[in-house]
CSV table of C-alpha atoms in Angstrom, one decimal:
chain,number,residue,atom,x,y,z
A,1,UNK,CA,-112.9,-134.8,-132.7
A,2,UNK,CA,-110.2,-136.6,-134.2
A,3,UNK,CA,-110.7,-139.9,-136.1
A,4,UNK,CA,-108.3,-142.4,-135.3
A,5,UNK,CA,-106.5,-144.9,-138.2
A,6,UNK,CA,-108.5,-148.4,-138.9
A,7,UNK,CA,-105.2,-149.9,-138.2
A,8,UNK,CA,-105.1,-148.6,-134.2
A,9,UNK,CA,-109.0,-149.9,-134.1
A,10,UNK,CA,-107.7,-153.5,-135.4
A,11,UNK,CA,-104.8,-153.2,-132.9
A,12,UNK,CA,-107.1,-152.2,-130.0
A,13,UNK,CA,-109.8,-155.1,-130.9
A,14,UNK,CA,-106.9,-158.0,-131.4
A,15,UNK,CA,-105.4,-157.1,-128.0
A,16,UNK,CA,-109.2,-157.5,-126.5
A,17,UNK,CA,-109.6,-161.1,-128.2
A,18,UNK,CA,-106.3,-162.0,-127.0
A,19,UNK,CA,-107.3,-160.9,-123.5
A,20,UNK,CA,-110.4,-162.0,-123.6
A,21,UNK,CA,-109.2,-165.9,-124.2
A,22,UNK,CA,-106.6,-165.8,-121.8
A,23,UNK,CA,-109.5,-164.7,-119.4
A,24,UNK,CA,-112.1,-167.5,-120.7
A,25,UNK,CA,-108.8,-170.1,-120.1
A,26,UNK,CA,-108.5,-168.8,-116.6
A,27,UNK,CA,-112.1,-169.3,-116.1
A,28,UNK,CA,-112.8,-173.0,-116.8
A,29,UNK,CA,-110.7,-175.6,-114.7
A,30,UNK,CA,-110.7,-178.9,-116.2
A,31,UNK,CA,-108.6,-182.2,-115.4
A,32,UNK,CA,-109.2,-185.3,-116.5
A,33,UNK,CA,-109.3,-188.9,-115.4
A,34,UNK,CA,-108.9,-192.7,-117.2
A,35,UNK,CA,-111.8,-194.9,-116.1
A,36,UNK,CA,-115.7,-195.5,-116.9
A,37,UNK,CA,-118.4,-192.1,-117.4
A,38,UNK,CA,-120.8,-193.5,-115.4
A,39,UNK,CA,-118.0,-194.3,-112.2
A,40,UNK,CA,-116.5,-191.0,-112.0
A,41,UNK,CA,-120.1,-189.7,-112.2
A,42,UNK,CA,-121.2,-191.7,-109.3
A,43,UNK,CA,-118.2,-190.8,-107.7
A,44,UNK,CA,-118.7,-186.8,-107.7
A,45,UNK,CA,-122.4,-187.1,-106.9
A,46,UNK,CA,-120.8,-189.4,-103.8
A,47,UNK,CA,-118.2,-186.6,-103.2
A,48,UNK,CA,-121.2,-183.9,-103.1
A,49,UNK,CA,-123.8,-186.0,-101.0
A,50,UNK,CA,-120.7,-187.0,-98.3
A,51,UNK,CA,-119.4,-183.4,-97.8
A,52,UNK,CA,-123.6,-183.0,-96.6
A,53,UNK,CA,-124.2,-181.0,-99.7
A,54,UNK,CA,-127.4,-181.4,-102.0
A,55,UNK,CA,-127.4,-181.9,-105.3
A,56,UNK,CA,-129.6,-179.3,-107.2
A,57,UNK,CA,-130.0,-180.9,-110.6
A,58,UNK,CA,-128.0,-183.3,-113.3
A,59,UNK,CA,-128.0,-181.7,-116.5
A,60,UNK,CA,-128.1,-184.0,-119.6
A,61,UNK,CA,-125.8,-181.5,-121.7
A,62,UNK,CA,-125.1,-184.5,-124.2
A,63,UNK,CA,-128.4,-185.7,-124.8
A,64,UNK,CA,-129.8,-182.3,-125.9
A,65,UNK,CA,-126.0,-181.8,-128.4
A,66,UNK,CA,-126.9,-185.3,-130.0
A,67,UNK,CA,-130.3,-184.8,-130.2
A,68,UNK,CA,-130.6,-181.4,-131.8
A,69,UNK,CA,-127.2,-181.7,-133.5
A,70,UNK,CA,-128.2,-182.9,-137.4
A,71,UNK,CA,-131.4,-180.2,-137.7
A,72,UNK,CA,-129.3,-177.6,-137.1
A,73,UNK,CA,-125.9,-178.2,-139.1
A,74,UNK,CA,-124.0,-180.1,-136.4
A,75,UNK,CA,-124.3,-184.1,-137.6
A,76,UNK,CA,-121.0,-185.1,-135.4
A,77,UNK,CA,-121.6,-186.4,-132.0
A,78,UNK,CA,-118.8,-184.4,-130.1
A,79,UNK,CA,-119.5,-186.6,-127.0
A,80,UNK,CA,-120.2,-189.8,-125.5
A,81,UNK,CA,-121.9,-188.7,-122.6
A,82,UNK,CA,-121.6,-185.0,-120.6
A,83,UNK,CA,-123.4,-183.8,-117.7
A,84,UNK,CA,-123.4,-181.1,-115.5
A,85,UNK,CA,-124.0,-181.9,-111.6
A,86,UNK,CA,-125.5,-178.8,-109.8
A,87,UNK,CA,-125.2,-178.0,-106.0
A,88,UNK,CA,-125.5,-175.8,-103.4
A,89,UNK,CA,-123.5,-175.4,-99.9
A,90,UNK,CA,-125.9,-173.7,-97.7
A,91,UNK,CA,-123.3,-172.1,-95.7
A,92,UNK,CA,-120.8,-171.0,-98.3
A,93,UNK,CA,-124.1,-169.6,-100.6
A,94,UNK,CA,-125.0,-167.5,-96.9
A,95,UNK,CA,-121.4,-166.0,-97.4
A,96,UNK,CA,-121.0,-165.2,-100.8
A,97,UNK,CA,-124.8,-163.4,-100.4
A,98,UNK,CA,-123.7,-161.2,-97.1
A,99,UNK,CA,-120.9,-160.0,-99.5
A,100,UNK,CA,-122.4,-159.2,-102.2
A,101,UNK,CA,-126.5,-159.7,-102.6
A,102,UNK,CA,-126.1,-159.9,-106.3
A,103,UNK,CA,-123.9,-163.1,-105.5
A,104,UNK,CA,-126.9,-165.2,-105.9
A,105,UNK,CA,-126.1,-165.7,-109.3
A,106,UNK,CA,-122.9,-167.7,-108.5
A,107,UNK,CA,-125.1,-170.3,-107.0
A,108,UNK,CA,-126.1,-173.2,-107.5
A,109,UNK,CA,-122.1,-174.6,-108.2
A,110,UNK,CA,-121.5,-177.4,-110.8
A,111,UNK,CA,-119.5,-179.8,-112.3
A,112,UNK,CA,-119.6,-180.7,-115.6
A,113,UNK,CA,-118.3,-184.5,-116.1
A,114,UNK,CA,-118.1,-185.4,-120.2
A,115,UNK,CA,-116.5,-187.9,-122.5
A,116,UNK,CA,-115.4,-187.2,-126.1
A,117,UNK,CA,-116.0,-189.9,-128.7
A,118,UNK,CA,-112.3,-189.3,-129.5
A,119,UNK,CA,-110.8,-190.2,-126.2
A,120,UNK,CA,-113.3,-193.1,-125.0
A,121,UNK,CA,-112.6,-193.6,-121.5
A,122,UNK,CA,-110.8,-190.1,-120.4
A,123,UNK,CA,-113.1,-188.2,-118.5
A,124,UNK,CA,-112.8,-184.6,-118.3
A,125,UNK,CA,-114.2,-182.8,-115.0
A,126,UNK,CA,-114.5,-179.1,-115.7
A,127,UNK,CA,-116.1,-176.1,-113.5
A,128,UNK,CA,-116.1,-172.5,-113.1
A,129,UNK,CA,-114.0,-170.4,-111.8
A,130,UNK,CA,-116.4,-168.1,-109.6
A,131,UNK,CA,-115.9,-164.9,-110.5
A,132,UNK,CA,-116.6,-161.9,-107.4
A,133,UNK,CA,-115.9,-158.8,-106.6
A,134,UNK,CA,-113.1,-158.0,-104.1
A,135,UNK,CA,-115.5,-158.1,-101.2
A,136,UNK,CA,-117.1,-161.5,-102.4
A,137,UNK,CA,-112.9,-162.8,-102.7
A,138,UNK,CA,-113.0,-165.2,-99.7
A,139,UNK,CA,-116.7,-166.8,-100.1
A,140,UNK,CA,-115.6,-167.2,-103.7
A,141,UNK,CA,-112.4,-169.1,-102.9
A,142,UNK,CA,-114.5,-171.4,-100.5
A,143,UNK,CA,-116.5,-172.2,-103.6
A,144,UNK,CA,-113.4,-173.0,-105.6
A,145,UNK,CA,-111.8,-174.7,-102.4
A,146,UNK,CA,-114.8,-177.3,-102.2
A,147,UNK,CA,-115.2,-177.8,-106.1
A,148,UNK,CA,-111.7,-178.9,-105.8
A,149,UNK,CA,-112.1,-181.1,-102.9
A,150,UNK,CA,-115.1,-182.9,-104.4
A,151,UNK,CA,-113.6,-183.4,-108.0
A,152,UNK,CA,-110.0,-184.5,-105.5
A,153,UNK,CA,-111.7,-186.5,-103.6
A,154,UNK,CA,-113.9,-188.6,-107.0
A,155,UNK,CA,-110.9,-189.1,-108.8
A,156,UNK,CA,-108.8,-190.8,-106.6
């Protein structure tokens, strides 16, 4: 077996990085809006409960950072307030389960709504991308398609 240079093996592990953040920016949608945390929270929970949708769970992602933070080496508050806002679509989680039974994973869906303490009043909505397999493409694209909608129709 022949052994290959340290240099090619750098090379091969650079391109993967490279690859592997273009992937990770492909995978997380975020926009961002002016106006007040708490409004464009109520707004998206709005969105979710007027498309008939239920919301899962609010996760309290900035309470936990803030709280934890200083024991364990972190002392600056990177933000104001973020949440994540977890649902489910019934029909669309039927779908992406017929096409894959692993699917189940990709469910509930969420949006995470934050401010950073260095941009008061710009609120960032982010989500993910769900990722599927080829068969799991169109049920996947729903998913996207009504994360979309809801953040859309929240943010004016």
């Amino acid at each position: 077996m022949k052994s290959r240079s340290p240099l090619v093996a750098v090379l091969a592990l650079t391109g993967l990085c490279f690859a592997h953040g273009a992937q990770a920016q492909e995978y997380i949608v975020t926009t961002s809006v002016e106006g007040s945390f708490n409004e464009v929270k109520d707004n998206i929970k709005n969105a979710i409960v007027g498309r008939g949708l239920n919301i899962a769970n609010e996760l309290h992602a900035s309470d936990m950072l803030n709280r934890t933070g200083p024991d364990l080496g972190f002392p600056d508050a990177i933000y104001t307030h973020a949440e994540t806002v977890e649902f489910c679509s019934a029909s669309i989680s039927h779908k992406l389960v017929q096409a894959n039974l692993h699917n189940v994973v990709l469910c509930p869906f969420g949006i995470s709504i934050y401010e950073l303490v260095a941009e008061p009043q710009t609120i960032y909505l982010s989500y993910r991308r769900p990722l599927a397999d080829s068969d799991s493409a169109e049920a996947a694209q729903e998913v996207e398609d009504l994360i979309q909608g809801i953040i859309q129709d929240a943010s004016w």
